[in-house]
């Protein structure tokens, strides 16, 4: 990192006997991956998620979490519908599959296939764009999975032998841990043409030890908090903070 480089340089300068220096903060501009200057509005349209019971409304929660920093970090108007508009189209797919809400493996596969087709449907996005004054549309697919990560972990302990002298003892101890993985495929769509102009994938995992209280809700929030800077870097310029050493 820039800070570690600065620390190394300071050490070298000290070794050379330099008598006066000052460390100052600097910011390096970083261009966004996508030029969105032609868009005056942005719409988080919602996301396709796995067809299963979930402790978190992943699409609605992610849409809300993305809207907040976009209002603060971009000049475009952030459209905030009461409900992600993609969800209505997904509900129509579900209604054709099973009105009772009980889905077999074949139905889940059919839903995933039709949802993928919807994400690639130019006419759907053009229609949505006309209704929203042709914004940049952000949509895509989300996956959230809980996992049991319990198992034996290496452990070192200091114990005293019969004479009272300390000694290091290595062994293994069973530890209960659970993990949560968030995967996100973000699509940026030009609603005027109905075409996808950028795709970005993010994946991260968070682990909770036996003494930590990790819920699906807290894990989703923590993972989204990590993901947000990377997402913003796709559509907004960023600044990397570091330090620089000046000599007197």
PDB file of C-alpha atoms in Angstrom:
ATOM      1  CA  UNK A   1       0.000   0.000   0.000  1.00  0.00           C
ATOM      2  CA  UNK A   2       0.995   3.622  -0.331  1.00  0.00           C
ATOM      3  CA  UNK A   3       1.337   3.928   3.433  1.00  0.00           C
ATOM      4  CA  UNK A   4       3.702   0.958   3.695  1.00  0.00           C
ATOM      5  CA  UNK A   5       5.823   2.442   0.912  1.00  0.00           C
ATOM      6  CA  UNK A   6       5.966   5.738   2.805  1.00  0.00           C
ATOM      7  CA  UNK A   7       6.999   3.977   6.021  1.00  0.00           C
ATOM      8  CA  UNK A   8       9.775   2.131   4.149  1.00  0.00           C
ATOM      9  CA  UNK A   9      10.987   5.387   2.650  1.00  0.00           C
ATOM     10  CA  UNK A  10      11.026   7.081   6.033  1.00  0.00           C
ATOM     11  CA  UNK A  11      13.099   4.235   7.438  1.00  0.00           C
ATOM     12  CA  UNK A  12      15.579   4.519   4.582  1.00  0.00           C
ATOM     13  CA  UNK A  13      15.848   8.270   5.000  1.00  0.00           C
ATOM     14  CA  UNK A  14      16.484   7.888   8.694  1.00  0.00           C
ATOM     15  CA  UNK A  15      19.251   5.412   7.965  1.00  0.00           C
ATOM     16  CA  UNK A  16      20.846   7.912   5.581  1.00  0.00           C
ATOM     17  CA  UNK A  17      20.803  10.592   8.233  1.00  0.00           C
ATOM     18  CA  UNK A  18      18.292  12.961   6.635  1.00  0.00           C
ATOM     19  CA  UNK A  19      17.462  15.500   9.297  1.00  0.00           C
ATOM     20  CA  UNK A  20      14.183  16.998   8.183  1.00  0.00           C
ATOM     21  CA  UNK A  21      11.150  15.586   6.415  1.00  0.00           C
ATOM     22  CA  UNK A  22       7.381  15.819   6.594  1.00  0.00           C
ATOM     23  CA  UNK A  23       4.699  13.306   5.698  1.00  0.00           C
ATOM     24  CA  UNK A  24       1.669  14.857   3.945  1.00  0.00           C
ATOM     25  CA  UNK A  25      -1.631  13.285   2.862  1.00  0.00           C
ATOM     26  CA  UNK A  26      -2.302  13.017  -0.874  1.00  0.00           C
ATOM     27  CA  UNK A  27      -5.251  11.914  -2.973  1.00  0.00           C
ATOM     28  CA  UNK A  28      -4.897  10.173  -6.327  1.00  0.00           C
ATOM     29  CA  UNK A  29      -7.902  10.470  -8.688  1.00  0.00           C
ATOM     30  CA  UNK A  30      -9.142   7.243 -10.263  1.00  0.00           C
ATOM     31  CA  UNK A  31     -11.421   7.287 -13.277  1.00  0.00           C
ATOM     32  CA  UNK A  32     -14.643   5.315 -13.254  1.00  0.00           C
ATOM     33  CA  UNK A  33     -14.853   2.160 -15.365  1.00  0.00           C
ATOM     34  CA  UNK A  34     -17.951   3.404 -17.174  1.00  0.00           C
ATOM     35  CA  UNK A  35     -18.638   6.851 -18.615  1.00  0.00           C
ATOM     36  CA  UNK A  36     -22.151   7.764 -17.467  1.00  0.00           C
ATOM     37  CA  UNK A  37     -21.978  11.487 -18.330  1.00  0.00           C
ATOM     38  CA  UNK A  38     -24.804  11.183 -20.863  1.00  0.00           C
ATOM     39  CA  UNK A  39     -27.275  10.004 -18.226  1.00  0.00           C
ATOM     40  CA  UNK A  40     -29.154  12.435 -16.014  1.00  0.00           C
ATOM     41  CA  UNK A  41     -30.920   9.761 -13.979  1.00  0.00           C
ATOM     42  CA  UNK A  42     -30.131   6.353 -12.548  1.00  0.00           C
ATOM     43  CA  UNK A  43     -32.569   3.617 -11.582  1.00  0.00           C
ATOM     44  CA  UNK A  44     -31.802   0.614  -9.391  1.00  0.00           C
ATOM     45  CA  UNK A  45     -34.358  -1.703 -10.963  1.00  0.00           C
ATOM     46  CA  UNK A  46     -33.982  -4.701  -8.644  1.00  0.00           C
ATOM     47  CA  UNK A  47     -32.199  -8.022  -8.915  1.00  0.00           C
ATOM     48  CA  UNK A  48     -32.812 -11.652  -9.711  1.00  0.00           C
ATOM     49  CA  UNK A  49     -32.257 -13.851  -6.659  1.00  0.00           C
ATOM     50  CA  UNK A  50     -32.413 -17.576  -6.008  1.00  0.00           C
ATOM     51  CA  UNK A  51     -35.907 -19.019  -5.766  1.00  0.00           C
ATOM     52  CA  UNK A  52     -35.832 -20.152  -2.160  1.00  0.00           C
ATOM     53  CA  UNK A  53     -36.830 -19.102   1.326  1.00  0.00           C
ATOM     54  CA  UNK A  54     -34.540 -16.346   2.543  1.00  0.00           C
ATOM     55  CA  UNK A  55     -33.995 -14.480   5.779  1.00  0.00           C
ATOM     56  CA  UNK A  56     -33.154 -11.322   3.808  1.00  0.00           C
ATOM     57  CA  UNK A  57     -35.123  -9.644   1.010  1.00  0.00           C
ATOM     58  CA  UNK A  58     -31.940  -9.442  -0.998  1.00  0.00           C
ATOM     59  CA  UNK A  59     -33.258  -7.524  -3.997  1.00  0.00           C
ATOM     60  CA  UNK A  60     -35.085  -4.800  -2.070  1.00  0.00           C
ATOM     61  CA  UNK A  61     -32.358  -4.450   0.563  1.00  0.00           C
ATOM     62  CA  UNK A  62     -29.570  -4.215  -2.003  1.00  0.00           C
ATOM     63  CA  UNK A  63     -31.518  -1.662  -4.033  1.00  0.00           C
ATOM     64  CA  UNK A  64     -31.926   0.495  -0.939  1.00  0.00           C
ATOM     65  CA  UNK A  65     -28.265   0.179   0.071  1.00  0.00           C
ATOM     66  CA  UNK A  66     -27.104   1.190  -3.414  1.00  0.00           C
ATOM     67  CA  UNK A  67     -29.415   4.203  -3.610  1.00  0.00           C
ATOM     68  CA  UNK A  68     -28.052   5.862  -0.483  1.00  0.00           C
ATOM     69  CA  UNK A  69     -24.398   6.333  -1.595  1.00  0.00           C
ATOM     70  CA  UNK A  70     -25.457   7.157  -5.155  1.00  0.00           C
ATOM     71  CA  UNK A  71     -27.344  10.195  -3.862  1.00  0.00           C
ATOM     72  CA  UNK A  72     -24.208  11.376  -2.065  1.00  0.00           C
ATOM     73  CA  UNK A  73     -21.539  10.476  -4.627  1.00  0.00           C
ATOM     74  CA  UNK A  74     -23.100  11.237  -8.011  1.00  0.00           C
ATOM     75  CA  UNK A  75     -24.658  14.252  -9.674  1.00  0.00           C
ATOM     76  CA  UNK A  76     -27.354  12.249 -11.428  1.00  0.00           C
ATOM     77  CA  UNK A  77     -30.872  12.032 -10.054  1.00  0.00           C
ATOM     78  CA  UNK A  78     -31.476   8.741  -8.260  1.00  0.00           C
ATOM     79  CA  UNK A  79     -34.962   7.419  -9.018  1.00  0.00           C
ATOM     80  CA  UNK A  80     -36.430   5.750  -5.935  1.00  0.00           C
ATOM     81  CA  UNK A  81     -39.525   3.678  -6.715  1.00  0.00           C
ATOM     82  CA  UNK A  82     -41.596   2.238  -3.881  1.00  0.00           C
ATOM     83  CA  UNK A  83     -40.796  -1.237  -5.197  1.00  0.00           C
ATOM     84  CA  UNK A  84     -37.994  -2.412  -7.515  1.00  0.00           C
ATOM     85  CA  UNK A  85     -39.726  -2.476 -10.953  1.00  0.00           C
ATOM     86  CA  UNK A  86     -38.025  -5.707 -11.995  1.00  0.00           C
ATOM     87  CA  UNK A  87     -39.867  -7.496  -9.193  1.00  0.00           C
ATOM     88  CA  UNK A  88     -43.257  -7.174 -10.901  1.00  0.00           C
ATOM     89  CA  UNK A  89     -41.931  -8.953 -13.991  1.00  0.00           C
ATOM     90  CA  UNK A  90     -40.355 -11.674 -11.837  1.00  0.00           C
ATOM     91  CA  UNK A  91     -43.629 -12.131  -9.965  1.00  0.00           C
ATOM     92  CA  UNK A  92     -45.359 -12.735 -13.297  1.00  0.00           C
ATOM     93  CA  UNK A  93     -42.874 -15.532 -14.006  1.00  0.00           C
ATOM     94  CA  UNK A  94     -43.595 -17.065 -10.598  1.00  0.00           C
ATOM     95  CA  UNK A  95     -47.339 -16.902 -11.168  1.00  0.00           C
ATOM     96  CA  UNK A  96     -46.978 -18.987 -14.314  1.00  0.00           C
ATOM     97  CA  UNK A  97     -44.917 -21.596 -12.502  1.00  0.00           C
ATOM     98  CA  UNK A  98     -46.871 -22.251  -9.324  1.00  0.00           C
ATOM     99  CA  UNK A  99     -49.434 -20.059  -7.627  1.00  0.00           C
ATOM    100  CA  UNK A 100     -49.052 -21.887  -4.318  1.00  0.00           C
ATOM    101  CA  UNK A 101     -45.429 -20.860  -3.848  1.00  0.00           C
ATOM    102  CA  UNK A 102     -44.022 -24.394  -3.583  1.00  0.00           C
ATOM    103  CA  UNK A 103     -41.268 -24.936  -6.128  1.00  0.00           C
ATOM    104  CA  UNK A 104     -39.718 -28.187  -7.282  1.00  0.00           C
ATOM    105  CA  UNK A 105     -36.232 -28.389  -8.789  1.00  0.00           C
ATOM    106  CA  UNK A 106     -37.596 -28.234 -12.341  1.00  0.00           C
ATOM    107  CA  UNK A 107     -39.581 -25.103 -11.537  1.00  0.00           C
ATOM    108  CA  UNK A 108     -36.555 -23.429  -9.986  1.00  0.00           C
ATOM    109  CA  UNK A 109     -34.538 -24.187 -13.105  1.00  0.00           C
ATOM    110  CA  UNK A 110     -37.326 -22.839 -15.335  1.00  0.00           C
ATOM    111  CA  UNK A 111     -37.533 -19.680 -13.231  1.00  0.00           C
ATOM    112  CA  UNK A 112     -33.775 -19.114 -13.493  1.00  0.00           C
ATOM    113  CA  UNK A 113     -33.930 -19.588 -17.267  1.00  0.00           C
ATOM    114  CA  UNK A 114     -36.804 -17.136 -17.745  1.00  0.00           C
ATOM    115  CA  UNK A 115     -35.239 -14.613 -15.361  1.00  0.00           C
ATOM    116  CA  UNK A 116     -32.010 -14.700 -17.386  1.00  0.00           C
ATOM    117  CA  UNK A 117     -34.016 -14.099 -20.555  1.00  0.00           C
ATOM    118  CA  UNK A 118     -35.688 -11.128 -18.902  1.00  0.00           C
ATOM    119  CA  UNK A 119     -32.325  -9.584 -17.996  1.00  0.00           C
ATOM    120  CA  UNK A 120     -31.302  -9.827 -21.651  1.00  0.00           C
ATOM    121  CA  UNK A 121     -34.622  -8.551 -23.089  1.00  0.00           C
ATOM    122  CA  UNK A 122     -34.020  -5.166 -24.824  1.00  0.00           C
ATOM    123  CA  UNK A 123     -37.743  -4.478 -25.239  1.00  0.00           C
ATOM    124  CA  UNK A 124     -38.386  -4.842 -21.509  1.00  0.00           C
ATOM    125  CA  UNK A 125     -35.633  -2.371 -20.631  1.00  0.00           C
ATOM    126  CA  UNK A 126     -36.622   0.087 -23.356  1.00  0.00           C
ATOM    127  CA  UNK A 127     -40.196   0.097 -22.059  1.00  0.00           C
ATOM    128  CA  UNK A 128     -39.006   0.612 -18.497  1.00  0.00           C
ATOM    129  CA  UNK A 129     -36.699   3.384 -19.705  1.00  0.00           C
ATOM    130  CA  UNK A 130     -39.537   5.213 -21.454  1.00  0.00           C
ATOM    131  CA  UNK A 131     -41.539   5.134 -18.233  1.00  0.00           C
ATOM    132  CA  UNK A 132     -38.595   6.565 -16.258  1.00  0.00           C
ATOM    133  CA  UNK A 133     -37.240   9.181 -18.704  1.00  0.00           C
ATOM    134  CA  UNK A 134     -34.454   6.930 -20.001  1.00  0.00           C
ATOM    135  CA  UNK A 135     -32.125   6.550 -17.018  1.00  0.00           C
ATOM    136  CA  UNK A 136     -29.057   4.409 -16.619  1.00  0.00           C
ATOM    137  CA  UNK A 137     -30.484   1.174 -15.215  1.00  0.00           C
ATOM    138  CA  UNK A 138     -28.627  -0.977 -12.698  1.00  0.00           C
ATOM    139  CA  UNK A 139     -29.858  -4.541 -12.291  1.00  0.00           C
ATOM    140  CA  UNK A 140     -28.399  -8.052 -12.276  1.00  0.00           C
ATOM    141  CA  UNK A 141     -28.264 -11.187 -10.150  1.00  0.00           C
ATOM    142  CA  UNK A 142     -27.579 -11.724  -6.460  1.00  0.00           C
ATOM    143  CA  UNK A 143     -26.749 -14.804  -4.439  1.00  0.00           C
ATOM    144  CA  UNK A 144     -26.548 -15.067  -0.668  1.00  0.00           C
ATOM    145  CA  UNK A 145     -25.641 -18.302   1.081  1.00  0.00           C
ATOM    146  CA  UNK A 146     -25.034 -19.349   4.655  1.00  0.00           C
ATOM    147  CA  UNK A 147     -22.455 -22.047   5.339  1.00  0.00           C
ATOM    148  CA  UNK A 148     -21.298 -24.093   8.295  1.00  0.00           C
ATOM    149  CA  UNK A 149     -17.548 -23.507   8.572  1.00  0.00           C
ATOM    150  CA  UNK A 150     -17.052 -25.396  11.846  1.00  0.00           C
ATOM    151  CA  UNK A 151     -14.025 -27.662  12.151  1.00  0.00           C
ATOM    152  CA  UNK A 152     -10.703 -28.248  13.813  1.00  0.00           C
ATOM    153  CA  UNK A 153      -8.390 -25.250  13.861  1.00  0.00           C
ATOM    154  CA  UNK A 154      -4.686 -25.121  14.827  1.00  0.00           C
ATOM    155  CA  UNK A 155      -4.133 -23.761  18.301  1.00  0.00           C
ATOM    156  CA  UNK A 156      -1.069 -22.778  20.340  1.00  0.00           C
ATOM    157  CA  UNK A 157      -1.087 -22.563  24.131  1.00  0.00           C
ATOM    158  CA  UNK A 158       1.556 -21.828  26.716  1.00  0.00           C
ATOM    159  CA  UNK A 159       1.547 -24.406  29.507  1.00  0.00           C
ATOM    160  CA  UNK A 160       3.840 -25.062  32.448  1.00  0.00           C
ATOM    161  CA  UNK A 161       5.527 -28.407  32.923  1.00  0.00           C
ATOM    162  CA  UNK A 162       6.157 -30.191  36.244  1.00  0.00           C
ATOM    163  CA  UNK A 163       9.069 -27.904  37.033  1.00  0.00           C
ATOM    164  CA  UNK A 164       6.968 -24.803  36.438  1.00  0.00           C
ATOM    165  CA  UNK A 165       8.763 -23.794  33.235  1.00  0.00           C
ATOM    166  CA  UNK A 166       6.545 -22.483  30.398  1.00  0.00           C
ATOM    167  CA  UNK A 167       6.430 -24.368  27.122  1.00  0.00           C
ATOM    168  CA  UNK A 168       4.514 -23.922  23.893  1.00  0.00           C
ATOM    169  CA  UNK A 169       2.001 -26.662  23.114  1.00  0.00           C
ATOM    170  CA  UNK A 170       0.530 -26.993  19.623  1.00  0.00           C
ATOM    171  CA  UNK A 171      -2.677 -28.831  18.891  1.00  0.00           C
ATOM    172  CA  UNK A 172      -6.094 -28.630  17.308  1.00  0.00           C
ATOM    173  CA  UNK A 173      -9.384 -27.451  18.741  1.00  0.00           C
ATOM    174  CA  UNK A 174     -12.873 -27.813  17.318  1.00  0.00           C
ATOM    175  CA  UNK A 175     -14.375 -24.390  16.658  1.00  0.00           C
ATOM    176  CA  UNK A 176     -17.923 -23.587  15.680  1.00  0.00           C
ATOM    177  CA  UNK A 177     -17.986 -21.039  12.866  1.00  0.00           C
ATOM    178  CA  UNK A 178     -20.521 -19.968  10.315  1.00  0.00           C
ATOM    179  CA  UNK A 179     -19.972 -18.091   7.114  1.00  0.00           C
ATOM    180  CA  UNK A 180     -22.033 -16.108   4.639  1.00  0.00           C
ATOM    181  CA  UNK A 181     -21.166 -15.546   0.990  1.00  0.00           C
ATOM    182  CA  UNK A 182     -22.518 -12.729  -1.160  1.00  0.00           C
ATOM    183  CA  UNK A 183     -22.127 -12.869  -4.945  1.00  0.00           C
ATOM    184  CA  UNK A 184     -23.330 -10.040  -7.154  1.00  0.00           C
ATOM    185  CA  UNK A 185     -23.476  -9.611 -10.920  1.00  0.00           C
ATOM    186  CA  UNK A 186     -24.238  -5.955 -11.657  1.00  0.00           C
ATOM    187  CA  UNK A 187     -25.562  -5.041 -15.102  1.00  0.00           C
ATOM    188  CA  UNK A 188     -25.534  -1.443 -16.326  1.00  0.00           C
ATOM    189  CA  UNK A 189     -28.150  -0.970 -19.045  1.00  0.00           C
ATOM    190  CA  UNK A 190     -28.675   1.899 -21.472  1.00  0.00           C
ATOM    191  CA  UNK A 191     -32.456   2.129 -21.265  1.00  0.00           C
ATOM    192  CA  UNK A 192     -32.738   4.086 -24.521  1.00  0.00           C
ATOM    193  CA  UNK A 193     -31.286   1.201 -26.514  1.00  0.00           C
ATOM    194  CA  UNK A 194     -32.293  -1.509 -24.043  1.00  0.00           C
ATOM    195  CA  UNK A 195     -28.764  -2.918 -24.171  1.00  0.00           C
ATOM    196  CA  UNK A 196     -26.320  -3.879 -21.464  1.00  0.00           C
ATOM    197  CA  UNK A 197     -23.228  -1.680 -21.617  1.00  0.00           C
ATOM    198  CA  UNK A 198     -21.276  -3.060 -18.652  1.00  0.00           C
ATOM    199  CA  UNK A 199     -21.154  -6.068 -16.336  1.00  0.00           C
ATOM    200  CA  UNK A 200     -19.235  -6.322 -13.071  1.00  0.00           C
ATOM    201  CA  UNK A 201     -18.987  -9.273 -10.687  1.00  0.00           C
ATOM    202  CA  UNK A 202     -18.215  -9.151  -6.973  1.00  0.00           C
ATOM    203  CA  UNK A 203     -17.890 -11.985  -4.461  1.00  0.00           C
ATOM    204  CA  UNK A 204     -17.011 -11.843  -0.771  1.00  0.00           C
ATOM    205  CA  UNK A 205     -17.415 -13.931   2.369  1.00  0.00           C
ATOM    206  CA  UNK A 206     -17.675 -13.115   6.061  1.00  0.00           C
ATOM    207  CA  UNK A 207     -16.968 -15.585   8.889  1.00  0.00           C
ATOM    208  CA  UNK A 208     -18.291 -15.475  12.442  1.00  0.00           C
ATOM    209  CA  UNK A 209     -16.621 -17.286  15.315  1.00  0.00           C
ATOM    210  CA  UNK A 210     -18.311 -19.124  18.130  1.00  0.00           C
ATOM    211  CA  UNK A 211     -18.336 -16.020  20.348  1.00  0.00           C
ATOM    212  CA  UNK A 212     -19.755 -13.740  17.669  1.00  0.00           C
ATOM    213  CA  UNK A 213     -23.418 -13.236  16.983  1.00  0.00           C
ATOM    214  CA  UNK A 214     -23.662 -13.283  13.217  1.00  0.00           C
ATOM    215  CA  UNK A 215     -27.121 -13.169  11.652  1.00  0.00           C
ATOM    216  CA  UNK A 216     -27.983 -13.241   7.937  1.00  0.00           C
ATOM    217  CA  UNK A 217     -29.092  -9.615   8.203  1.00  0.00           C
ATOM    218  CA  UNK A 218     -25.854  -8.429   9.819  1.00  0.00           C
ATOM    219  CA  UNK A 219     -23.771 -10.485   7.372  1.00  0.00           C
ATOM    220  CA  UNK A 220     -25.589  -9.032   4.371  1.00  0.00           C
ATOM    221  CA  UNK A 221     -25.072  -5.504   5.699  1.00  0.00           C
ATOM    222  CA  UNK A 222     -21.359  -6.098   6.355  1.00  0.00           C
ATOM    223  CA  UNK A 223     -20.765  -7.651   2.939  1.00  0.00           C
ATOM    224  CA  UNK A 224     -22.646  -4.877   1.148  1.00  0.00           C
ATOM    225  CA  UNK A 225     -20.612  -2.302   3.080  1.00  0.00           C
ATOM    226  CA  UNK A 226     -17.448  -3.909   1.669  1.00  0.00           C
ATOM    227  CA  UNK A 227     -18.896  -4.112  -1.835  1.00  0.00           C
ATOM    228  CA  UNK A 228     -20.183  -0.535  -2.129  1.00  0.00           C
ATOM    229  CA  UNK A 229     -16.817   1.194  -2.841  1.00  0.00           C
ATOM    230  CA  UNK A 230     -16.162  -1.262  -5.675  1.00  0.00           C
ATOM    231  CA  UNK A 231     -19.638  -0.732  -7.101  1.00  0.00           C
ATOM    232  CA  UNK A 232     -19.286   3.055  -6.946  1.00  0.00           C
ATOM    233  CA  UNK A 233     -15.932   2.766  -8.719  1.00  0.00           C
ATOM    234  CA  UNK A 234     -17.765   1.409 -11.774  1.00  0.00           C
ATOM    235  CA  UNK A 235     -19.857   4.534 -12.354  1.00  0.00           C
ATOM    236  CA  UNK A 236     -18.225   7.354 -10.358  1.00  0.00           C
ATOM    237  CA  UNK A 237     -14.629   8.646 -10.156  1.00  0.00           C
ATOM    238  CA  UNK A 238     -12.858   7.700  -6.917  1.00  0.00           C
ATOM    239  CA  UNK A 239      -9.931   9.073  -4.927  1.00  0.00           C
ATOM    240  CA  UNK A 240      -7.277   6.877  -3.340  1.00  0.00           C
ATOM    241  CA  UNK A 241      -5.897   8.373  -0.136  1.00  0.00           C
ATOM    242  CA  UNK A 242      -2.244   7.933   0.768  1.00  0.00           C
ATOM    243  CA  UNK A 243       0.795   9.826   2.002  1.00  0.00           C
ATOM    244  CA  UNK A 244       3.866  11.440   0.468  1.00  0.00           C
ATOM    245  CA  UNK A 245       7.183  12.339   2.093  1.00  0.00           C
ATOM    246  CA  UNK A 246       8.584  15.836   1.488  1.00  0.00           C
ATOM    247  CA  UNK A 247      12.208  16.662   2.343  1.00  0.00           C
ATOM    248  CA  UNK A 248      13.442  19.985   3.726  1.00  0.00           C
TER     249      UNK A 248
END
